[in-house]
Short mmCIF file of C-alpha atoms in Angstrom, two decimals:
data_model
loop_
_atom_site.label_atom_id
_atom_site.label_comp_id
_atom_site.label_asym_id
_atom_site.label_seq_id
_atom_site.Cartn_x
_atom_site.Cartn_y
_atom_site.Cartn_z
CA MET A 476 -32.33 -0.32 -41.24
CA ASN A 477 -32.06 -3.37 -39.52
CA TYR A 478 -29.12 -2.09 -37.78
CA LEU A 479 -31.00 0.92 -37.11
CA LEU A 480 -33.65 -1.27 -35.19
CA SER A 481 -31.47 -3.37 -33.26
CA PHE A 482 -29.64 -0.12 -32.06
CA VAL A 483 -33.08 1.12 -30.88
CA ALA A 484 -34.28 -1.96 -29.26
CA LEU A 485 -31.00 -2.14 -27.40
CA LEU A 486 -31.32 1.35 -26.27
CA ILE A 487 -34.75 0.80 -25.16
CA SER A 488 -33.30 -2.40 -22.96
CA PHE A 489 -30.36 -0.07 -21.53
CA LEU A 490 -33.01 2.53 -20.80
CA VAL A 491 -35.47 -0.12 -18.96
CA TRP A 492 -32.50 -1.70 -17.24
CA ARG A 493 -31.69 1.46 -16.16
CA ALA A 494 -34.98 2.48 -14.96
CA LEU A 495 -35.36 -0.36 -13.41
CA LYS A 496 -31.69 -0.38 -11.31
CA ILE A 497 -32.98 3.13 -10.09
CA TRP A 498 -36.28 2.00 -8.79
CA GLN A 499 -34.70 -0.39 -6.91
CA ALA A 500 -32.10 1.75 -5.53
CA TYR A 501 -34.93 4.25 -4.87
CA GLN A 502 -37.01 1.57 -2.79
CA LYS A 503 -33.97 0.93 -0.38
CA MET A 504 -32.56 4.09 0.04
CA GLY A 505 -35.10 6.82 -1.32
CA HIS A 506 -35.68 7.23 2.77
CA ILE A 507 -32.37 9.45 2.77
CA PRO A 508 -32.01 12.58 1.38
CA GLY A 509 -30.20 12.79 -1.87
CA PHE A 510 -29.84 13.89 -5.65
CA PHE A 511 -29.35 12.12 -9.14
CA THR A 512 -26.58 12.43 -11.57
CA LEU A 513 -25.86 10.85 -15.14
CA PHE A 514 -22.75 8.62 -14.22
CA GLU A 515 -21.67 7.72 -10.30
CA ALA A 516 -18.54 9.69 -9.33
CA THR A 517 -15.74 6.31 -8.73
CA THR A 518 -16.59 4.83 -11.94
CA VAL A 519 -14.55 5.01 -14.96
CA ILE A 520 -16.67 7.20 -16.79
CA GLY A 521 -17.99 9.00 -14.08
CA ALA A 522 -14.11 9.89 -12.86
CA LEU A 523 -12.82 10.95 -16.14
CA LEU A 524 -15.68 13.07 -16.93
CA PRO A 525 -15.53 17.04 -15.69
CA SER A 526 -17.62 17.67 -12.78
CA THR A 527 -20.86 19.91 -13.83
CA SER A 528 -24.24 19.74 -13.12
CA TRP A 529 -25.24 17.04 -15.02
CA ASN A 530 -22.03 14.72 -13.89
CA LEU A 531 -20.55 14.78 -10.33
CA GLY A 532 -17.24 13.64 -11.29
CA LEU A 533 -14.42 12.16 -8.98
CA SER A 534 -14.05 15.74 -7.49
CA PHE A 535 -17.35 16.39 -6.37
CA THR A 536 -16.95 16.28 -2.81
CA TRP A 537 -14.38 19.29 -3.14
CA LYS A 538 -15.75 21.37 -5.17
CA ARG A 539 -19.29 20.97 -3.46
CA LYS A 540 -17.77 20.79 0.47
CA GLU A 541 -19.23 23.96 1.43
CA TYR A 542 -22.66 23.19 0.58
CA LEU A 543 -23.12 19.62 -0.64
CA TYR A 544 -25.09 18.31 2.76
CA LEU A 545 -26.56 21.53 3.84
CA GLN A 546 -28.48 21.01 0.43
CA ARG A 547 -30.06 18.18 1.41
CA LYS A 548 -29.47 19.66 5.66
CA SER A 549 -28.29 16.14 6.34
CA GLU A 550 -25.13 14.53 7.10
CA ILE A 551 -25.62 11.57 5.31
CA ILE A 552 -26.83 11.68 1.58
CA ALA A 553 -27.94 9.33 -1.15
CA ILE A 554 -26.71 9.50 -5.06
CA PHE A 555 -28.71 7.89 -7.49
CA PRO A 556 -26.53 7.64 -10.89
CA VAL A 557 -29.16 7.36 -14.01
CA LEU A 558 -27.04 6.34 -16.74
CA TRP A 559 -24.02 3.82 -15.04
CA GLY A 560 -23.00 2.83 -11.41
CA GLU A 561 -24.48 2.09 -8.59
CA ALA A 562 -26.62 4.03 -6.00
CA ASN A 563 -24.49 5.30 -2.96
CA VAL A 564 -24.66 6.67 0.17
CA TYR A 565 -22.22 9.63 1.11
CA HIS A 566 -21.71 10.89 4.84
CA CYS A 567 -19.95 13.80 6.60
CA SER A 568 -20.53 12.51 9.69
CA PRO A 569 -17.12 11.28 12.12
CA GLU A 570 -19.95 9.49 14.49
CA VAL A 571 -21.37 7.73 11.51
CA LEU A 572 -17.54 6.51 10.28
CA ARG A 573 -17.02 5.20 13.91
CA GLN A 574 -20.23 3.19 13.45
CA VAL A 575 -19.43 1.90 10.17
CA LYS A 576 -15.48 0.96 10.93
CA SER A 577 -15.92 -0.13 14.67
CA VAL A 578 -14.41 -3.61 15.55
CA ASN A 579 -17.78 -5.45 15.26
CA ALA A 580 -19.43 -3.24 12.67
CA ASP A 581 -21.63 -5.25 9.91
CA PHE A 582 -19.73 -3.76 7.12
CA GLN A 583 -16.69 -4.56 5.15
CA LYS A 584 -14.23 -3.30 2.29
CA LEU A 585 -15.50 -3.81 -1.42
CA ASP A 586 -13.52 -6.08 -3.14
CA GLU A 587 -13.20 -3.62 -6.37
CA GLY A 588 -11.90 -1.02 -3.68
CA ARG A 589 -9.67 -3.96 -2.57
CA GLY A 590 -8.20 -4.37 -6.04
CA PRO A 591 -5.91 -1.55 -6.44
CA MET A 592 -4.20 -2.31 -2.94
CA SER A 593 -3.60 -5.52 -3.25
CA LEU A 594 -2.22 -5.18 -7.09
CA MET A 595 1.19 -6.86 -5.94
CA GLY A 596 -0.18 -9.22 -3.22
CA PRO A 597 -2.15 -9.49 -0.09
CA ASN A 598 -1.43 -6.99 2.66
CA VAL A 599 -3.01 -5.63 5.91
CA VAL A 600 -4.51 -2.91 3.98
CA ALA A 601 -6.90 -4.82 1.62
CA SER A 602 -7.71 -7.90 4.13
CA GLU A 603 -10.69 -8.59 5.81
CA GLY A 604 -11.47 -10.65 8.78
CA GLU A 605 -9.55 -13.55 10.23
CA ASP A 606 -6.79 -12.73 7.65
CA TRP A 607 -6.79 -8.87 8.59
CA LYS A 608 -6.25 -9.84 12.07
CA ARG A 609 -3.65 -11.98 11.41
CA GLN A 610 -1.81 -9.58 8.99
CA ARG A 611 -2.22 -6.69 11.69
CA ARG A 612 -0.77 -9.04 14.67
CA ILE A 613 2.00 -9.76 12.41
CA THR A 614 3.12 -6.09 11.05
CA THR A 615 2.21 -3.96 13.99
CA PRO A 616 5.37 -4.78 15.95
CA ALA A 617 7.19 -3.68 12.96
CA PHE A 618 6.67 -0.19 13.77
CA ASN A 619 7.97 0.52 16.97
CA GLN A 620 10.02 3.39 18.95
CA ASN A 621 13.46 2.20 17.55
CA SER A 622 11.91 2.53 14.10
CA TYR A 623 10.55 6.33 14.67
CA ARG A 624 13.95 7.30 15.95
CA SER A 625 15.34 5.78 13.12
CA VAL A 626 12.73 7.84 10.97
CA TRP A 627 14.23 11.25 12.86
CA GLU A 628 17.44 10.10 12.59
CA GLU A 629 17.31 9.74 8.93
CA THR A 630 14.80 12.88 8.24
CA THR A 631 17.91 15.00 9.82
CA ARG A 632 20.22 13.83 7.57
CA THR A 633 18.25 14.03 4.25
CA TYR A 634 17.31 17.38 5.49
CA ASN A 635 20.93 18.47 5.78
CA GLU A 636 22.16 16.36 2.64
CA MET A 637 18.81 18.22 0.59
CA VAL A 638 20.08 21.84 1.69
CA LYS A 639 23.71 21.05 0.85
CA HIS A 640 22.91 19.28 -2.66
CA GLU A 641 20.62 22.49 -3.66
CA GLY A 642 23.19 25.13 -2.86
CA TRP A 643 21.15 26.63 -0.27
CA GLY A 644 23.62 26.67 2.47
CA THR A 645 25.17 29.97 1.37
CA GLU A 646 22.14 31.49 -0.02
CA LYS A 647 19.89 34.32 1.69
CA GLU A 648 16.97 33.01 -0.11
CA ALA A 649 15.76 30.12 -2.27
CA PHE A 650 12.96 30.08 -4.85
CA VAL A 651 11.37 26.83 -5.12
CA PRO A 652 9.09 26.82 -8.19
CA ASP A 653 7.42 23.64 -6.75
CA VAL A 654 7.48 22.45 -3.27
CA THR A 655 5.86 19.43 -3.97
CA VAL A 656 8.87 17.83 -6.43
CA TYR A 657 11.20 18.47 -2.83
CA THR A 658 8.41 16.95 -0.82
CA ARG A 659 8.03 13.77 -2.71
CA LYS A 660 11.44 13.20 -3.21
CA PHE A 661 12.12 13.63 0.25
CA ALA A 662 9.70 11.37 1.55
CA LEU A 663 10.63 8.90 -0.97
CA LEU A 664 14.31 8.70 0.90
CA ILE A 665 12.60 8.37 4.12
CA ILE A 666 10.49 5.86 3.09
CA ALA A 667 13.05 4.01 1.25
CA SER A 668 15.85 4.02 3.80
CA VAL A 669 13.90 3.39 7.24
CA GLY A 670 11.35 1.19 5.55
CA PHE A 671 13.01 -0.79 3.27
CA GLY A 672 16.89 -0.58 4.15
CA LEU A 673 17.99 1.53 1.29
CA PRO A 674 19.55 4.43 1.46
CA LEU A 675 19.35 6.66 -1.44
CA ASP A 676 21.48 9.61 -2.62
CA TRP A 677 19.58 12.93 -3.11
CA SER A 678 21.93 13.85 -5.80
CA GLU A 679 21.24 10.38 -7.54
CA PRO A 680 19.56 11.19 -11.12
CA ARG A 681 16.24 9.44 -11.95
CA TYR A 682 18.19 7.29 -15.12
CA ASP A 683 21.79 6.50 -15.41
CA SER A 684 23.53 7.41 -18.75
CA ARG A 685 22.30 4.37 -20.22
CA GLY A 686 18.71 5.53 -19.67
CA VAL A 687 18.16 2.70 -16.85
CA MET A 688 15.67 3.77 -14.16
CA SER A 689 17.14 4.31 -10.69
CA ARG A 690 15.77 3.09 -7.70
CA GLU A 691 14.46 6.38 -6.70
CA GLU A 692 12.37 6.48 -9.88
CA VAL A 693 11.35 2.83 -9.76
CA ILE A 694 10.03 3.61 -6.27
CA THR A 695 8.14 6.83 -7.63
CA GLN A 696 6.53 5.19 -10.81
CA VAL A 697 4.79 2.46 -8.68
CA SER A 698 3.40 4.88 -5.96
CA MET A 699 2.25 7.14 -8.39
CA ASN A 700 0.83 4.55 -10.77
CA ILE A 701 -1.20 2.28 -8.84
CA LEU A 702 -4.52 2.94 -10.31
CA PRO A 703 -3.26 2.90 -14.00
CA ARG A 704 -1.59 -0.19 -13.64
CA PHE A 705 -4.78 -2.33 -12.19
CA ILE A 706 -7.11 -0.67 -14.59
CA LEU A 707 -5.04 -1.33 -18.08
CA PRO A 708 -4.82 -4.93 -19.61
CA TRP A 709 -1.09 -6.45 -19.64
CA TRP A 710 -1.25 -6.11 -23.55
CA ILE A 711 -1.79 -2.58 -23.25
CA TYR A 712 1.96 -2.21 -22.11
CA LEU A 713 3.24 -4.32 -25.01
CA ALA A 714 1.03 -2.88 -28.03
CA LEU A 715 1.21 0.78 -27.66
CA PRO A 716 4.23 2.62 -27.86
CA ILE A 717 3.67 5.03 -25.17
CA LYS A 718 7.17 6.04 -23.27
CA SER A 719 5.00 6.76 -19.90
CA LEU A 720 3.24 2.91 -20.37
CA ARG A 721 6.66 1.52 -20.63
CA ALA A 722 8.05 3.23 -17.90
CA ILE A 723 5.32 2.14 -15.43
CA ASP A 724 5.36 -1.36 -16.72
CA THR A 725 9.26 -1.81 -16.35
CA ALA A 726 8.96 -0.09 -12.74
CA PHE A 727 6.52 -2.32 -11.39
CA LYS A 728 8.20 -5.19 -13.15
CA ARG A 729 11.43 -3.88 -11.48
CA ILE A 730 10.24 -3.39 -8.02
CA GLU A 731 8.75 -7.04 -7.74
CA VAL A 732 12.03 -8.48 -8.84
CA LEU A 733 14.15 -5.97 -6.26
CA LEU A 734 11.71 -6.78 -3.19
CA ARG A 735 12.40 -10.73 -3.97
CA THR A 736 16.19 -10.05 -4.02
CA MET A 737 15.90 -8.55 -0.87
CA ILE A 738 13.65 -10.81 1.03
CA ASN A 739 16.43 -13.42 -0.03
CA THR A 740 19.18 -11.26 0.99
CA ARG A 741 17.32 -10.77 4.14
CA VAL A 742 16.55 -14.40 4.92
CA ASP A 743 20.42 -15.25 4.57
CA GLU A 744 21.40 -12.56 6.80
CA ILE A 745 19.03 -12.96 9.75
CA ARG A 746 19.51 -16.81 9.62
CA LYS A 747 23.48 -16.23 9.74
CA GLY A 748 22.72 -13.82 12.58
CA ILE A 749 20.62 -16.64 14.63
CA SER A 750 23.34 -18.94 13.91
CA TYR A 751 26.18 -16.66 16.08
CA ASN A 752 23.13 -16.22 18.69
CA GLU A 753 22.40 -12.48 17.77
CA ASP A 754 19.11 -10.68 18.98
CA PHE A 755 18.17 -9.69 15.60
CA ASP A 756 15.28 -7.86 16.85
CA ASP A 757 17.39 -5.08 18.13
CA HIS A 758 20.03 -5.16 15.28
CA ILE A 759 17.18 -5.05 12.60
CA LYS A 760 16.43 -1.01 11.76
CA ASP A 761 14.23 -1.15 8.63
CA VAL A 762 10.38 -2.18 8.51
CA PHE A 763 10.80 -4.40 6.20
CA GLY A 764 13.40 -6.36 7.58
CA ARG A 765 11.46 -6.86 10.88
CA LEU A 766 8.64 -8.36 8.32
CA VAL A 767 10.97 -11.05 7.18
CA ALA A 768 12.63 -11.97 10.50
CA ALA A 769 8.89 -12.31 11.46
CA GLN A 770 8.82 -15.20 8.74
CA LEU A 771 12.00 -17.13 10.44
CA ARG A 772 11.34 -16.97 13.98
CA GLU A 773 11.43 -20.59 15.32
CA GLY A 774 8.42 -21.95 16.08
CA GLU A 775 6.40 -18.67 14.99
CA LYS A 776 2.43 -19.36 13.76
CA LEU A 777 1.83 -15.88 12.43
CA THR A 778 4.11 -15.18 9.52
CA LEU A 779 3.88 -13.41 6.49
CA SER A 780 4.58 -15.82 2.98
CA ASP A 781 6.86 -13.65 0.55
CA ARG A 782 3.86 -12.30 -1.68
CA GLU A 783 2.50 -10.92 1.51
CA ILE A 784 5.79 -9.19 2.56
CA ILE A 785 5.74 -7.89 -1.14
CA GLY A 786 2.03 -6.95 -0.95
CA ASN A 787 2.76 -5.01 2.22
CA SER A 788 5.80 -3.47 1.04
CA PHE A 789 3.77 -2.55 -1.50
CA ILE A 790 1.26 -0.86 0.63
CA MET A 791 4.21 1.16 2.46
CA LEU A 792 5.73 2.58 -0.59
CA PHE A 793 2.28 3.97 -1.49
CA ALA A 794 0.82 5.26 1.97
CA GLY A 795 4.48 6.30 3.16
CA HIS A 796 5.60 8.15 0.14
CA GLU A 797 2.51 10.20 -1.48
CA THR A 798 0.42 10.97 1.26
CA THR A 799 3.20 12.32 3.69
CA ALA A 800 4.35 14.09 0.63
CA PHE A 801 1.59 16.36 -0.30
CA THR A 802 0.59 16.57 3.09
CA LEU A 803 4.01 18.37 4.09
CA ALA A 804 3.85 20.44 0.89
CA ALA A 805 0.25 21.83 1.91
CA THR A 806 1.11 22.19 5.26
CA LEU A 807 4.00 24.95 4.01
CA ALA A 808 1.82 26.22 1.54
CA LEU A 809 -0.56 26.86 4.41
CA LEU A 810 2.26 28.18 6.49
CA ALA A 811 3.28 30.28 4.14
CA VAL A 812 -0.44 32.56 3.40
CA ASN A 813 -0.64 31.95 7.22
CA GLU A 814 2.25 34.62 8.61
CA GLU A 815 0.65 34.47 12.18
CA GLU A 816 0.66 30.89 12.76
CA GLN A 817 3.99 30.51 10.98
CA GLU A 818 5.28 32.73 13.58
CA LYS A 819 4.18 30.99 16.44
CA ALA A 820 5.53 27.56 15.14
CA TYR A 821 8.83 29.67 14.90
CA GLN A 822 8.70 30.90 18.38
CA HIS A 823 7.78 27.65 19.73
CA ILE A 824 10.54 26.09 17.81
CA LYS A 825 13.22 28.32 19.72
CA LYS A 826 11.29 27.75 23.19
CA THR A 827 11.63 24.41 22.70
CA LEU A 828 15.38 24.04 20.93
CA PRO A 829 17.18 26.98 23.50
CA ASP A 830 20.98 27.43 22.16
CA ASP A 831 19.83 26.30 18.74
CA ARG A 832 20.87 22.78 19.52
CA SER A 833 19.97 20.25 17.23
CA PRO A 834 16.42 18.06 17.77
CA THR A 835 16.37 15.06 18.29
CA PHE A 836 13.44 12.35 18.51
CA ASP A 837 13.30 12.84 22.67
CA ASP A 838 11.98 16.54 21.54
CA TYR A 839 9.25 14.85 19.23
CA ASP A 840 6.40 15.22 22.03
CA SER A 841 7.39 19.04 23.04
CA LEU A 842 7.06 19.92 19.46
CA SER A 843 3.51 19.75 19.81
CA ILE A 844 2.66 23.16 17.97
CA VAL A 845 4.70 22.09 14.72
CA LEU A 846 2.65 18.52 15.01
CA ALA A 847 -0.71 20.79 14.92
CA CYS A 848 0.41 22.63 11.64
CA PHE A 849 0.68 19.12 10.08
CA TYR A 850 -2.79 18.12 11.57
CA GLU A 851 -4.34 21.35 10.08
CA ALA A 852 -3.19 20.50 6.71
CA LEU A 853 -4.26 17.39 7.05
CA ARG A 854 -7.58 17.96 8.18
CA MET A 855 -7.98 21.12 4.97
CA TYR A 856 -6.11 18.59 2.34
CA PRO A 857 -6.95 15.16 3.71
CA ALA A 858 -4.83 12.65 1.16
CA ALA A 859 -7.34 9.68 1.49
CA TYR A 860 -10.27 11.74 0.91
CA MET A 861 -12.66 8.63 1.01
CA SER A 862 -12.90 5.41 1.91
CA LEU A 863 -15.88 2.39 1.26
CA ARG A 864 -17.80 0.17 3.12
CA GLN A 865 -20.46 -2.42 2.07
CA ALA A 866 -23.56 -3.13 4.69
CA ASN A 867 -23.53 -6.92 5.31
CA GLU A 868 -27.02 -6.62 7.06
CA ASP A 869 -29.67 -4.06 7.64
CA THR A 870 -28.18 -1.58 9.89
CA SER A 871 -29.32 1.53 11.55
CA LEU A 872 -26.73 4.24 11.77
CA THR A 873 -27.49 7.34 14.46
CA ILE A 874 -26.22 10.56 13.30
CA PRO A 875 -26.56 14.12 14.43
CA SER A 876 -29.54 15.70 12.82
CA MET A 877 -29.15 18.40 11.11
CA LYS A 878 -32.63 20.09 10.88
CA ARG A 879 -33.03 19.63 14.66
CA PRO A 880 -29.40 20.81 16.17
CA GLY A 881 -28.83 18.69 19.01
CA GLU A 882 -31.04 15.73 18.31
CA ILE A 883 -29.58 12.67 17.14
CA GLU A 884 -31.71 10.61 13.71
CA ARG A 885 -31.74 7.17 13.09
CA ILE A 886 -31.12 6.15 9.75
CA THR A 887 -31.49 2.67 8.15
CA VAL A 888 -29.11 1.31 5.92
CA LYS A 889 -29.96 -1.77 3.87
CA LYS A 890 -27.77 -4.95 3.47
CA GLY A 891 -25.71 -4.16 0.19
CA THR A 892 -25.66 -0.44 0.21
CA THR A 893 -22.25 0.71 -0.60
CA VAL A 894 -21.31 3.40 2.17
CA ILE A 895 -18.40 6.25 0.95
CA ASN A 896 -17.14 7.77 4.00
CA ASP A 897 -16.24 11.36 2.38
CA PHE A 898 -13.29 12.60 4.56
CA VAL A 899 -13.61 15.69 2.67
CA GLY A 900 -16.96 16.34 3.70
CA MET A 901 -15.85 15.45 7.39
CA ALA A 902 -12.95 18.00 7.61
CA TYR A 903 -15.17 20.79 6.64
CA ASN A 904 -17.73 19.83 8.54
CA GLU A 905 -19.11 23.56 10.65
CA ARG A 906 -20.17 21.24 13.45
CA VAL A 907 -17.20 19.44 14.20
CA TYR A 908 -14.47 21.93 12.84
CA PRO A 909 -15.95 25.60 13.32
CA GLU A 910 -14.53 27.76 10.72
CA ALA A 911 -13.59 24.85 8.80
CA GLU A 912 -12.05 26.83 5.89
CA LYS A 913 -9.62 28.93 8.06
CA PHE A 914 -5.81 27.37 8.94
CA MET A 915 -6.33 26.95 12.63
CA PRO A 916 -3.53 24.46 13.91
CA SER A 917 -4.96 25.50 17.38
CA ARG A 918 -7.55 22.92 16.85
CA TRP A 919 -5.08 19.83 17.77
CA TYR A 920 -3.28 21.69 20.54
CA GLY A 921 -3.23 18.97 23.35
CA THR A 922 -5.86 17.18 21.22
CA ASN A 923 -7.30 13.33 21.60
CA VAL A 924 -5.73 11.67 18.44
CA GLU A 925 -8.50 9.86 17.92
CA ARG A 926 -9.79 12.95 16.42
CA ILE A 927 -7.12 12.93 13.54
CA ILE A 928 -9.38 11.37 10.80
CA GLY A 929 -7.04 11.82 8.45
CA PHE A 930 -5.11 8.60 9.50
CA GLY A 931 -8.58 6.32 9.56
CA TYR A 932 -10.49 5.21 12.72
CA GLY A 933 -10.25 2.48 15.14
CA PRO A 934 -8.72 -0.61 14.74
CA ARG A 935 -7.85 0.08 10.93
CA THR A 936 -6.06 3.04 11.88
CA CYS A 937 -2.94 3.60 9.66
CA LEU A 938 -0.21 1.62 11.17
CA GLY A 939 2.29 4.28 9.45
CA MET A 940 0.38 7.26 11.45
CA LYS A 941 3.69 7.91 14.21
CA PHE A 942 6.17 7.06 11.51
CA ALA A 943 4.39 9.98 9.13
CA THR A 944 3.75 12.54 11.95
CA THR A 945 7.50 11.71 13.32
CA GLU A 946 9.00 12.26 9.90
CA ALA A 947 6.70 15.57 9.42
CA THR A 948 7.71 17.09 12.78
CA CYS A 949 11.44 16.65 12.35
CA PHE A 950 11.36 17.79 8.64
CA LEU A 951 8.99 21.11 9.65
CA THR A 952 11.13 21.59 12.89
CA LEU A 953 14.60 21.65 10.75
CA LEU A 954 12.87 24.07 7.84
CA LEU A 955 11.13 26.39 9.92
CA ARG A 956 14.05 27.15 12.29
CA GLU A 957 16.02 27.80 9.06
CA TRP A 958 13.55 29.67 6.49
CA ARG A 959 10.86 31.92 6.60
CA ILE A 960 8.22 30.43 3.91
CA GLU A 961 6.98 33.18 1.59
CA ALA A 962 4.38 32.22 -1.19
CA VAL A 963 5.06 33.48 -4.26
CA PHE A 964 2.50 35.89 -6.36
CA GLU A 965 1.67 36.03 -10.27
CA ASN A 966 1.85 39.81 -10.70
CA GLU A 967 -0.73 41.71 -8.99
CA GLU A 968 -2.22 38.45 -7.11
CA THR A 969 -3.39 38.62 -4.09
CA GLN A 970 -3.22 35.97 -1.15
CA GLN A 971 -6.42 34.89 -1.64
CA GLU A 972 -6.23 34.56 -5.43
CA TRP A 973 -2.95 32.95 -4.96
CA GLN A 974 -4.43 30.16 -2.69
CA LYS A 975 -7.23 29.46 -4.52
CA ARG A 976 -5.21 29.06 -7.69
CA VAL A 977 -2.47 27.11 -5.81
CA LEU A 978 -3.93 25.47 -3.32
CA ASN A 979 -6.88 23.74 -5.59
CA PRO A 980 -6.40 19.69 -5.66
CA THR A 981 -6.90 17.15 -7.44
CA LEU A 982 -9.02 14.03 -6.53
CA PHE A 983 -7.39 10.72 -8.23
CA THR A 984 -5.79 7.96 -6.45
CA THR A 985 -5.17 10.77 -3.81
CA LEU A 986 -6.16 13.82 -2.78
CA THR A 987 -2.83 15.70 -4.10
CA LEU A 988 -1.72 19.35 -4.86
CA ASP A 989 -0.32 20.27 -8.54
CA LYS A 990 2.37 22.98 -8.16
CA VAL A 991 2.84 25.12 -5.02
CA PRO A 992 5.64 27.89 -5.77
CA LEU A 993 7.34 29.12 -2.17
CA ARG A 994 10.39 31.17 -1.45
CA PHE A 995 12.32 30.10 1.47
CA VAL A 996 14.25 33.19 2.94
CA LYS A 997 17.21 32.80 5.57
CA ARG A 998 16.20 33.57 9.22
CA TYR A 999 19.22 35.30 11.63
#
């Protein structure tokens, strides 16, 4: 009986506490249209439970993208969790995004959002304020025209190696059970080589004969398991004899050892070059090497510590691998079911590259329609599907009115409120992108890059944007020039049914596609 009374007392206390939290949140955000749910979507409970009428689930912005904001006739909404989590504000407005992420905005990243990104050390993505400015000034020069030229050359080399190893060179067609396997491997080899000066072999097995992970597998495990590594305590990896957990633990330990060893090796190489009066800026081709070099410049005030170099390298692995890989997979899938757009891209390639000459980095700007296909896939399937900011002060946001088109509304966001930039909502905002459900690369013909919200906005636009678009343009040009891409249907499946089944993403650390079966048919 005593246990029962204690339980009832705790339950009542919990419900009173939650009622007070909801009331306080409503006092702060009740002027913003919204609705209630049991659990906040970004909490562990809310994310793990499926998306239903009573629980949003982490994928609710995708599942409800056609009507989430239309229901409340507002591009900014408030969500009040009844049982767990903080009330947040979501929006689907690029205009609000610009206000929240502008240079002098009274918003900052949340500590809990920065945690996973700083798992292996401070870095330009997870930092704020003066620390961010310092890291941005140091890391930006590492991404330059020499880097992008190297990306193009390495992409060409890796593509040819892939075709040769897979035996496609002599085949009329190639069945690809899951193209994401290939794009993930491809993106990993490019970031390893150009990002870190670690050329990997396409044919290298994941594990050697002794069961030791290859460097490719180490990088793959690290980039795919940021959230589990951050959430799970250290003792879990020792206590539970689960193979996948042991693999994660091993990969994270090995990547840190690898990066520290690489730093020491590069320091020795660069110092030797300096002693011979070599121009090491021109000599070093990979991004990692340039970060180390910045540390050694005589009299340089702005440098990165070893820990910061490791932290920024970790972010490069994550951002340069998973996001590029899945956007490439989405591009190929969308071209497969939009044959007219694929033909436009192919004819554009033929016109840009007459006489079947090999494309070079100097052709990048001319291959605009190929890049537009990549941009449109990124819009429809934004890998970074949301970002969080917290208001430091009471702030008035201006937002286009959904109730009165053409007019502007002012919404006050109170200090301490979390604003979630919903990139899925923005991507399918009909005001911004008419016929948003359609794959229309022409949206991006001659576009201003500021419209490409998939790479962020303003001063915090992704440093690797040109790195990714160079890789994508080269890869797609080489592939589309040689192969026609076709969807592989099941039984009597229609094109619409295939698209609904296959292009149904999973939202977790990033927005990803699970399995994309395609067929490559040789062009003659």
